XYZ file of C-alpha atoms in Angstrom:
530
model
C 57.070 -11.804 14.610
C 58.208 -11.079 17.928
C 60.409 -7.766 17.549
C 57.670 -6.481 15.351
C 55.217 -6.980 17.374
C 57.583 -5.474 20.230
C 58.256 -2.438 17.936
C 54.546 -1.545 17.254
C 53.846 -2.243 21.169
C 56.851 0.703 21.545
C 56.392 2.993 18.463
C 59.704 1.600 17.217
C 57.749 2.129 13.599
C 57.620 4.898 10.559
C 55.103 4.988 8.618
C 55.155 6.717 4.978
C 52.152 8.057 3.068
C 52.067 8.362 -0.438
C 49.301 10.098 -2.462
C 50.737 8.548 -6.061
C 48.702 9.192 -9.448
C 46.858 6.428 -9.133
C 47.097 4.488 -5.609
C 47.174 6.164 -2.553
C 49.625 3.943 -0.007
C 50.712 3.712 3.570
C 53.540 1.563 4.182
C 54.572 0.372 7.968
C 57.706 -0.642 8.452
C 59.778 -1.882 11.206
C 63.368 -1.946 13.291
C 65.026 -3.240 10.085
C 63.439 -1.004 7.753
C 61.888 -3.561 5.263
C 57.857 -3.446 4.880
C 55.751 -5.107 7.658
C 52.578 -4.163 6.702
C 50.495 -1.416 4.039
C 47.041 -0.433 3.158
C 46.145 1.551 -0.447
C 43.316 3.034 -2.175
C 42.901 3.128 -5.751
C 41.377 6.947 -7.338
C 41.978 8.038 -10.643
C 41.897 12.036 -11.814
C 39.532 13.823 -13.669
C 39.678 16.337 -16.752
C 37.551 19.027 -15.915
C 37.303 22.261 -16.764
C 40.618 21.733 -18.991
C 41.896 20.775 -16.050
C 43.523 17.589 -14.637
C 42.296 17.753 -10.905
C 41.060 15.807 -8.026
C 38.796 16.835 -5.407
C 40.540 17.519 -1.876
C 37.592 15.644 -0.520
C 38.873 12.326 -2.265
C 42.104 13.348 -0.817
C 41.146 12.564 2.907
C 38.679 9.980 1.439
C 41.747 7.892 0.135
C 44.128 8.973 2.624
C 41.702 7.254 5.419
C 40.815 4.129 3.472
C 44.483 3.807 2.693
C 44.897 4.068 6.827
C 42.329 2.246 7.886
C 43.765 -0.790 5.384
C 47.047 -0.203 7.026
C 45.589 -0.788 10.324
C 43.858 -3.754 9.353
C 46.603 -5.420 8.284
C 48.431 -4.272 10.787
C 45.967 -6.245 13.388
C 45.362 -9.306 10.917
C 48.843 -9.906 10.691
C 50.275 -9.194 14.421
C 46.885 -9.058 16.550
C 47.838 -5.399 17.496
C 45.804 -2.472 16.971
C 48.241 0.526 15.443
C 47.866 3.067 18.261
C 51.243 5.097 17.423
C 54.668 5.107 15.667
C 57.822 6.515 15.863
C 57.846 9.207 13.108
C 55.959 9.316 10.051
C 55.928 11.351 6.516
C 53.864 12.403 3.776
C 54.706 12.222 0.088
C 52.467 13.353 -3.019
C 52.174 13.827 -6.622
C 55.604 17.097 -6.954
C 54.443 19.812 -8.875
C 50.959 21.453 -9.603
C 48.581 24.126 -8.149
C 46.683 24.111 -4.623
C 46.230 27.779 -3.904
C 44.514 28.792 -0.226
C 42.630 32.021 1.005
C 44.122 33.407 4.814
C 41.433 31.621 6.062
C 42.234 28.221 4.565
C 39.751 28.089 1.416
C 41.067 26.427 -1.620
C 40.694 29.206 -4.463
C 40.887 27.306 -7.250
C 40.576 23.059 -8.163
C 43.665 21.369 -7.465
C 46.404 21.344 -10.926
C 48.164 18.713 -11.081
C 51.204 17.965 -12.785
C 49.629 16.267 -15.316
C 48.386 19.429 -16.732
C 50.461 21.583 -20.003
C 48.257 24.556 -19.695
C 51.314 26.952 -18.983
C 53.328 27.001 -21.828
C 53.363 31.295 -21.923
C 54.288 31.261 -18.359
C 56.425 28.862 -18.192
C 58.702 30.245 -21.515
C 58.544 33.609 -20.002
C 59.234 32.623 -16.282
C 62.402 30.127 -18.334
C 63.919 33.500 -20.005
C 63.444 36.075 -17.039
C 65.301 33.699 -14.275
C 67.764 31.866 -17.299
C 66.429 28.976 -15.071
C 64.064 26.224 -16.800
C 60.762 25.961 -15.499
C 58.690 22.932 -17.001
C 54.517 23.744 -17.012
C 54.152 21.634 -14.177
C 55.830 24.039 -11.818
C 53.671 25.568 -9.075
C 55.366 29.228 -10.032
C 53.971 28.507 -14.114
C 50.832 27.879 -13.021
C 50.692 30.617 -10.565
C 52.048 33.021 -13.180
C 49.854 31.263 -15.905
C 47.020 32.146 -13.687
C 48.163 35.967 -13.420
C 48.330 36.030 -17.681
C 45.035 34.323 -17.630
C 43.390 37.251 -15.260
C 42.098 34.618 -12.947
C 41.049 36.989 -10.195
C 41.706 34.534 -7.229
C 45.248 35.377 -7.531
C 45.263 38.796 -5.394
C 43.543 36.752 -2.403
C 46.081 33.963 -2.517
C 47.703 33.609 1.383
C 49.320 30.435 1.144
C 50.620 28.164 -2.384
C 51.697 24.694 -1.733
C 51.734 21.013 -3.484
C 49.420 18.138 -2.441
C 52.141 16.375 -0.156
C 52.266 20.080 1.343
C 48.747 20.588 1.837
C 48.484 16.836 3.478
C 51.112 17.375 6.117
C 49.438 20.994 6.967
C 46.539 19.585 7.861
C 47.913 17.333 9.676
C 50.330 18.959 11.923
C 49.335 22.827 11.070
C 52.688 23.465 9.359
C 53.314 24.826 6.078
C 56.637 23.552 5.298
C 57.825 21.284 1.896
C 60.842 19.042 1.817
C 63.750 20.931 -0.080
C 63.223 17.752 -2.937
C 59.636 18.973 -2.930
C 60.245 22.447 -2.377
C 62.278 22.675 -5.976
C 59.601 21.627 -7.920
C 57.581 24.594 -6.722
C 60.384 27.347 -7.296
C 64.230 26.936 -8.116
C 66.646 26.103 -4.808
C 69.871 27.873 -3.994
C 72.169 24.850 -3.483
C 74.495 27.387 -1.390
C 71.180 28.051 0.840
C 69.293 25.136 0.549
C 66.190 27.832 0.191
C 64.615 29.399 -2.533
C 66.900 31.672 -5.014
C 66.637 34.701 -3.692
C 67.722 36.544 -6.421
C 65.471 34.588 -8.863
C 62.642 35.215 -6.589
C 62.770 39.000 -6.373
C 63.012 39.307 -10.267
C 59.807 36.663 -9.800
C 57.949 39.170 -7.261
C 59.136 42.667 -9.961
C 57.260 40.829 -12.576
C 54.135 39.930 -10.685
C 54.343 43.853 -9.770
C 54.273 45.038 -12.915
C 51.277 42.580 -13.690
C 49.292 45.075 -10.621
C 49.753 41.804 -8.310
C 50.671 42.537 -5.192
C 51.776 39.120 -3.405
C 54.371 38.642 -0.623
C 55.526 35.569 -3.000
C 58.396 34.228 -0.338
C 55.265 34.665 2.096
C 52.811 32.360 0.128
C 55.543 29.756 -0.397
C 56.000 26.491 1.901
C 59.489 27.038 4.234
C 61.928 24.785 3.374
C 63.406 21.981 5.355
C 65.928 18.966 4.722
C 65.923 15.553 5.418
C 65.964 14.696 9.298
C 64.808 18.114 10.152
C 61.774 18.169 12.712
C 58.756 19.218 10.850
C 55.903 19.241 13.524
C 53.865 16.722 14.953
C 50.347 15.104 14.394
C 47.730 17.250 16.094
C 44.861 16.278 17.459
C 42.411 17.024 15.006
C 45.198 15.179 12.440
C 45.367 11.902 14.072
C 41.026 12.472 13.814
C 41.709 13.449 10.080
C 43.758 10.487 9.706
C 42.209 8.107 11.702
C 38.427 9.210 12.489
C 38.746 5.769 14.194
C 40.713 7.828 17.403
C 42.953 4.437 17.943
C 45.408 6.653 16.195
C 46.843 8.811 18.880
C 48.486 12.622 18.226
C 52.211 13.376 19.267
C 53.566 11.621 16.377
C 56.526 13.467 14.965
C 56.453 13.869 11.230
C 59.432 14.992 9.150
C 59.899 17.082 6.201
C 56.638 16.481 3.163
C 58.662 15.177 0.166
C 57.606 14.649 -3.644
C 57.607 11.348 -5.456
C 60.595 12.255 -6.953
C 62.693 12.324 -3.513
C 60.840 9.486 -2.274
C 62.488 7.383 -4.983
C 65.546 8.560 -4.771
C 65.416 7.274 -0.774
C 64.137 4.059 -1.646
C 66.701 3.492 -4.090
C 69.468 5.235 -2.155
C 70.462 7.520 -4.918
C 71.058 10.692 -3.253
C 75.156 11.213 -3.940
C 76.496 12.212 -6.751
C 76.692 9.872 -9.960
C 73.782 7.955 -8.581
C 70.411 7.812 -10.737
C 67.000 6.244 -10.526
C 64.329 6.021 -13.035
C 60.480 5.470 -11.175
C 58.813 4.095 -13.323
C 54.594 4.238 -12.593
C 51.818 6.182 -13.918
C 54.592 8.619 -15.219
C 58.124 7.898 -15.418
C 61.108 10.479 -14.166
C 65.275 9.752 -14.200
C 66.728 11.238 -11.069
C 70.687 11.891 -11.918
C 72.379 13.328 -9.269
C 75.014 16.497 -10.384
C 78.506 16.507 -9.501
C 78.729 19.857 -11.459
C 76.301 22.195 -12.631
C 75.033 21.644 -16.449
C 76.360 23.884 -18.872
C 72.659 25.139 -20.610
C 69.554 25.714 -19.886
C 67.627 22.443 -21.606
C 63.478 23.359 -21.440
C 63.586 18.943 -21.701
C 65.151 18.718 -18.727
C 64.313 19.901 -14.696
C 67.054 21.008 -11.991
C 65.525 20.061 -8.836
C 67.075 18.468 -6.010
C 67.744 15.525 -3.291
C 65.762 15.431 0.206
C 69.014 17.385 1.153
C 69.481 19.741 -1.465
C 71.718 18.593 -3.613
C 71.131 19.311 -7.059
C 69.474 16.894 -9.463
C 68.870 16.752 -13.188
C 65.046 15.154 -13.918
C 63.835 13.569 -17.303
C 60.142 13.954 -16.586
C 57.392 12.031 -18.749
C 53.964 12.632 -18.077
C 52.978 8.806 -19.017
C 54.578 6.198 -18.832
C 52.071 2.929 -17.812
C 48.849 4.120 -18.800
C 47.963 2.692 -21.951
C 49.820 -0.045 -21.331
C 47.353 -0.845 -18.803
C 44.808 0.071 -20.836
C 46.079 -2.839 -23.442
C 46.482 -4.875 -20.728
C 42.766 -4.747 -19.738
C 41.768 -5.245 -23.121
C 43.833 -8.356 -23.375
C 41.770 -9.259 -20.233
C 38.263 -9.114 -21.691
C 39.293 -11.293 -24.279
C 40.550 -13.765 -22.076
C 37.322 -13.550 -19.876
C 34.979 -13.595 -23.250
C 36.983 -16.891 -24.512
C 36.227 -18.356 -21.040
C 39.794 -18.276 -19.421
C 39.707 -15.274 -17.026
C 43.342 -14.109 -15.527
C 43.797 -12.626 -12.830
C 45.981 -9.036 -12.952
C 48.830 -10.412 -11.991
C 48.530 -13.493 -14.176
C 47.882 -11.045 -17.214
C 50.819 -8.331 -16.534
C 52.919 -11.586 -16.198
C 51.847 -12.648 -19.437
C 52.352 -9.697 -21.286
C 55.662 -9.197 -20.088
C 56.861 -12.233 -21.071
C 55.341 -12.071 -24.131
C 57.313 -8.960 -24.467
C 60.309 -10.788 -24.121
C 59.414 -13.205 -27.460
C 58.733 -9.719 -29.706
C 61.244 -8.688 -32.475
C 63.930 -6.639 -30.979
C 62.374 -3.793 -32.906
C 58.946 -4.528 -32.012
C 58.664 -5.635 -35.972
C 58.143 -1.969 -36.989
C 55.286 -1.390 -34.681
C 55.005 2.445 -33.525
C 53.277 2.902 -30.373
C 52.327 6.118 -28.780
C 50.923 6.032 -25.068
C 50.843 10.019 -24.595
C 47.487 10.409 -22.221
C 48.356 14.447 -22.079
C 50.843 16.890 -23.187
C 54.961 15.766 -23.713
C 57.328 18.826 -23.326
C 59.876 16.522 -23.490
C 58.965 15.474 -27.286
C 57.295 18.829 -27.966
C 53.997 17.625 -27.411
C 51.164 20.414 -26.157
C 48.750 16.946 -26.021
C 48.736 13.436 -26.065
C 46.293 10.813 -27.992
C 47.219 7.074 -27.072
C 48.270 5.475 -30.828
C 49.539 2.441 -32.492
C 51.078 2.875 -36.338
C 52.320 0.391 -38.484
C 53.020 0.104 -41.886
C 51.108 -2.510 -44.244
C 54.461 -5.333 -43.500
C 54.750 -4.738 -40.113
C 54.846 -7.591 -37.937
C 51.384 -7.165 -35.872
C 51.980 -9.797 -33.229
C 51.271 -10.285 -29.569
C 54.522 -10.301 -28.679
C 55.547 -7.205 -30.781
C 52.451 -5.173 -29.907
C 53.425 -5.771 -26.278
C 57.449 -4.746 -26.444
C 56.214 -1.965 -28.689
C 53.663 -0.762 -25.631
C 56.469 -1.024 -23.548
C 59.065 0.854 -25.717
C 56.484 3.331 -25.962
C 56.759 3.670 -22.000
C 60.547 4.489 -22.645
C 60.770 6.497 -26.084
C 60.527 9.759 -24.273
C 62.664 9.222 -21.371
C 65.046 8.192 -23.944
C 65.029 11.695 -25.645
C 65.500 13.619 -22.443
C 68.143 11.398 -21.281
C 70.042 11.805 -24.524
C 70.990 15.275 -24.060
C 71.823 14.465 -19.998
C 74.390 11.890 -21.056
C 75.726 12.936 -24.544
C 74.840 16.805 -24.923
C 75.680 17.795 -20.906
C 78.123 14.534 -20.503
C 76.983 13.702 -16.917
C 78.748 10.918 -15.678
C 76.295 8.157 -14.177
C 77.783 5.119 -11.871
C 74.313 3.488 -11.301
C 71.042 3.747 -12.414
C 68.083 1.747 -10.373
C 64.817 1.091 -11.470
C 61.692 0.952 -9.136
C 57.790 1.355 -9.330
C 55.157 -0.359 -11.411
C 56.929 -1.516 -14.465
C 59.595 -3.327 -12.971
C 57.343 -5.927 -10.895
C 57.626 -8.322 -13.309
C 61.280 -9.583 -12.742
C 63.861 -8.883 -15.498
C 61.173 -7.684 -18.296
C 61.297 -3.907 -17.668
C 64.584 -4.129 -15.656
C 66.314 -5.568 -19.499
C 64.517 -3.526 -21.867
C 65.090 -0.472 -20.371
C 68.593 -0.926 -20.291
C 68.688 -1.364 -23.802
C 66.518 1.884 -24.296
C 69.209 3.880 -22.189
C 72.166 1.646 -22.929
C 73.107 1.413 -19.200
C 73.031 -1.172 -16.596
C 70.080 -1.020 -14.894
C 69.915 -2.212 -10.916
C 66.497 -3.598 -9.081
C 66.040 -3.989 -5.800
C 63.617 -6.662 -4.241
C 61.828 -3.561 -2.577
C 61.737 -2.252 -6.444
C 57.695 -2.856 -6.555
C 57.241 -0.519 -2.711
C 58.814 2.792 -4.570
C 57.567 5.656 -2.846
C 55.634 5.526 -0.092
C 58.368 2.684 1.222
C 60.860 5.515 0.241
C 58.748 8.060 2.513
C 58.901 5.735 5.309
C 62.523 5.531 5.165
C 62.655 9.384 5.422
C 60.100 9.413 8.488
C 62.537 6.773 9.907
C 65.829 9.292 9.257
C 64.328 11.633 11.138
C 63.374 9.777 14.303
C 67.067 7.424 14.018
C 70.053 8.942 12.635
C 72.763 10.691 14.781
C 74.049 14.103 15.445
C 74.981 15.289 12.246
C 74.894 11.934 10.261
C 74.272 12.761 6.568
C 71.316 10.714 5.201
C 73.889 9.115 2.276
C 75.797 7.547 4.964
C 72.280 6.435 7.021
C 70.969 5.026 3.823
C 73.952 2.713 3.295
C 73.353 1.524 6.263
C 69.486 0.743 5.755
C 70.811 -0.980 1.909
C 74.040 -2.941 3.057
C 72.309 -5.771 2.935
C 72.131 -5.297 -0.891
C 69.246 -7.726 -2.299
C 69.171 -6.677 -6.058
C 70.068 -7.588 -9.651
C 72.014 -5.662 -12.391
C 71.138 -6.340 -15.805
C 73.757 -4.668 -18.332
C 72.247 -3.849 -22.292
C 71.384 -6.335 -24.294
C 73.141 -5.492 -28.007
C 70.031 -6.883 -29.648
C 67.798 -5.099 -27.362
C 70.179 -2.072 -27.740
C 69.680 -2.220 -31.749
C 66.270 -2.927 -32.151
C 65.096 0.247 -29.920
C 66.944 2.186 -31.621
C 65.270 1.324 -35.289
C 62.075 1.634 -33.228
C 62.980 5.042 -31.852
C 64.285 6.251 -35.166
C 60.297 5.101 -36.543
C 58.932 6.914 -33.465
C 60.754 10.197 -34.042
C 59.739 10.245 -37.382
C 56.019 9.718 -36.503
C 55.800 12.112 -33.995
C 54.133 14.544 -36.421
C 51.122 12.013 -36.843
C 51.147 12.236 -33.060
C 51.114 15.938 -33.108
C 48.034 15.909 -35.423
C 46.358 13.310 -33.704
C 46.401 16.185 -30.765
C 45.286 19.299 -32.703
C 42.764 17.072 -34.491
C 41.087 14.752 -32.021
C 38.969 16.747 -29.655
């Protein structure tokens, strides 16, 4: 209590931001580098327009509450208001569209990753650079707006992601994290910029579309890990904290995506190391010892907080209708009398889970909320099939809801391992679904058929992960790679490694082999149900 209290007296802190799909979070944490306090705010986005969006003034909204929580607890738990801190960071949702005028007005409603509205783009963009560039890249939907005629396009000064636009309003910067960075454009790994190659056939094609953008002008500058990346203004610390205990000078470093996040809470940043985050979507981070040997449209090249390259297995939903069920399973309870709490009713699913058929008894579960490149999806509807002697159980409807979370991954992961043979020492699971010890952790290292590794700081994820970068910045020495500093934040160790289960191993794939072959119904369900 004592040298936490000391280090918040001192600004011997970092605090980490992360605007997630769901929860906006601030984590605190102290001289050790574990958690020692956090504040969120829940928000959900909205489908308008055909778009998946939310409104930059729920942005600040959440950011504050999320804050202002933070501080709180902060003072309930230590009696200290939160004046300062050593360094802090901002992470976000990678991907999507947040175009801005020279004067600073938004142009168009915030795209977020979630959205699969660039499929013409995004093919074209793919066979031009001999690059792949999934729809959720910031360059698709810039170019999807150019196809589209959207006539914002020729005014645009300034392109970024949320995480980007967050830290320029704080600290007046327009800079990404290179992590970040490569999910808006591809990364030279001999630079650690953007491809400037691929970026002036990029800028020849918007020509000949009559666009005349300065593209490597509208673009965020890209920074590493550890580099200094401005410092909260005043009129930030006010935007932060309209409280003013906050106070400005605060150095912040490099904005970074949920993907790189993860990989820094996890400490998978050197080759052979992988992480799957697991949340409102669900992405495998594997990090490249060599380059791949084709272009795969299922799979992303992006990169660590330091540049090195990465291959990414990105679904767009992973615990969504699982929630959904889980809520369900809720009102019941509550209409029979015997309310649970959340955490009481995740628990019980879980392990429930756990008691299912290995197969999930021939239950087929879909949880696609939007489009899946991955499985060649242009939408999603959430389904369950069955046939007539299926086993509809509890505990098979809830392992099939949680296959369903993994099917895809499995897919894209499949032609990592066995079409590309990338070699993977370790693969560590953190965010949402692995809260409930062991449940997630086992079954999906049956889905993958790899050991699977969870930290006790598995549940933090990202914005702990952001923290940890803020904390890089403001700690490590001359020259000190962030692999090395991150062993030294982890050597304490504190997880579990659960190897495949055969049985487990088996009966996902007889479920995968069902969901495969029902994918189809799920592409009807899409073109059908408006």
């Amino acid at each position: 209590m004592e040298t936490i209290q000391a280090a918040i007296r001192a600004g011997h802190t970092a605090l980490g931001i992360e605007l997630g799909s769901t929860r906006i979070k601030a984590v605190l944490t102290g001289p050790d580098h574990s958690p020692a306090a956090s504040g969120d705010f829940t928000w959900e986005n909205r489908l308008e327009n055909g778009f998946w969006t939310y409104d930059l003034a729920d942005v600040w909204a959440g950011v504050q509450a999320a804050f202002a929580a933070l501080s709180a607890d902060v003072q309930a738990r230590y009696g200290l208001p939160l004046t300062t801190v050593g360094a802090m960071g901002v992470s976000g949702m990678m991907h999507g569209y947040l175009p801005f005028d020279a004067d600073g007005c938004q142009l168009a409603a915030f795209r977020t990753w979630r959205n699969t509205t660039t499929g013409p783009a995004a093919a074209e963009l793919t066979r031009l650079l001999d690059f792949n560039i999934p729809q959720r890249w910031s360059i698709a939907h810039l170019y999807q707006a150019v196809l589209n005629g959207e006539d914002h396009v020729g005014r645009i000064a300034f392109l970024t992601t949320l995480a980007g636009y967050v830290h320029w309003r704080l600290t007046g910067c327009k800079v990404l994290g290179v992590g970040e960075a490569s999910g808006m454009f591809p990364i030279d790994p001999g630079t650690g910029g953007y491809d400037a190659v691929r970026l002036e056939k990029t800028q020849a094609l918007l020509k000949a579309h009559g666009v005349a953008l300065d593209l490597a002008g509208v673009l965020p500058a890209v920074l590493p890990a550890g580099a200094p990346a401005g410092s909260l203004t005043p009129e930030g610390a006010r935007l932060l904290d309209p409280s003013g205990t906050l106070q400005p000078g605060i150095p912040l470093c490099p904005p970074e995506g949920d993907a790189g996040t993860g990989m820094a809470a996890t400490n998978s940043v050197a080759a052979r190391t992988g992480n799957v985050s697991a949340g409102t979507s669900v992405f495998a981070m594997v990090v490249l010892e060599h380059p791949l040997k084709s272009v795969h449209p299922e799979l992303d090249l992006v990169t660590t907080p330091t540049g090195r390259p990465v291959a990414m297995v990105h679904v767009n939903t992973c615990t969504s209708d699982l929630d959904a069920w889980v809520r369900l399973l809720g009102q019941m309870a509550e209409a029979a009398g015997s309310p649970l709490t959340k955490d009481e009713l995740y628990r019980l699913v879980y392990r429930q889970a756990l008691a299912g058929d290995a197969d999930a008894g021939g239950l087929v579960s879909f949880n696609c909320y939007s489009g899946e490149p991955v499985a060649g999806l242009d939408a999603g509807r959430p389904m369950l099939v069955r046939r007539p002697d299926a086993r509809l159980t509890l505990p098979n409807l809830a392992r099939a809801t949680l296959y369903a979370a993994m099917a895809t991954l499995r897919i894209g992961m499949d032609i990592l391992l066995k079409d590309e043979g990338v070699r993977l020492d370790s693969l560590l699971g953190h965010g949402g679904l692995f809260k409930v010890p062991g449940v997630g952790q086992r079954l999906l290292a049956g889905a993958l058929g790899v050991p699977v590794t969870v930290r006790s700081t598995a549940g933090e994820g990202g914005p702990w992960g952001m923290a940890l970068l803020a904390a890089y910045l403001a700690e490590k020495a001359d020259g000190e790679p962030l692999e090395h500093w991150l062993d030294g934040v982890f050597a304490a160790g504190g997880g579990s490694t659960l190897p495949p289960d055969a049985a487990d191993s088996a009966g996902f794939e007889r479920f995968l082999d069902d969901y495969r072959r029902a994918l189809p119904v799920q592409r009807a369900a899409g073109e059908t149900l408006r």
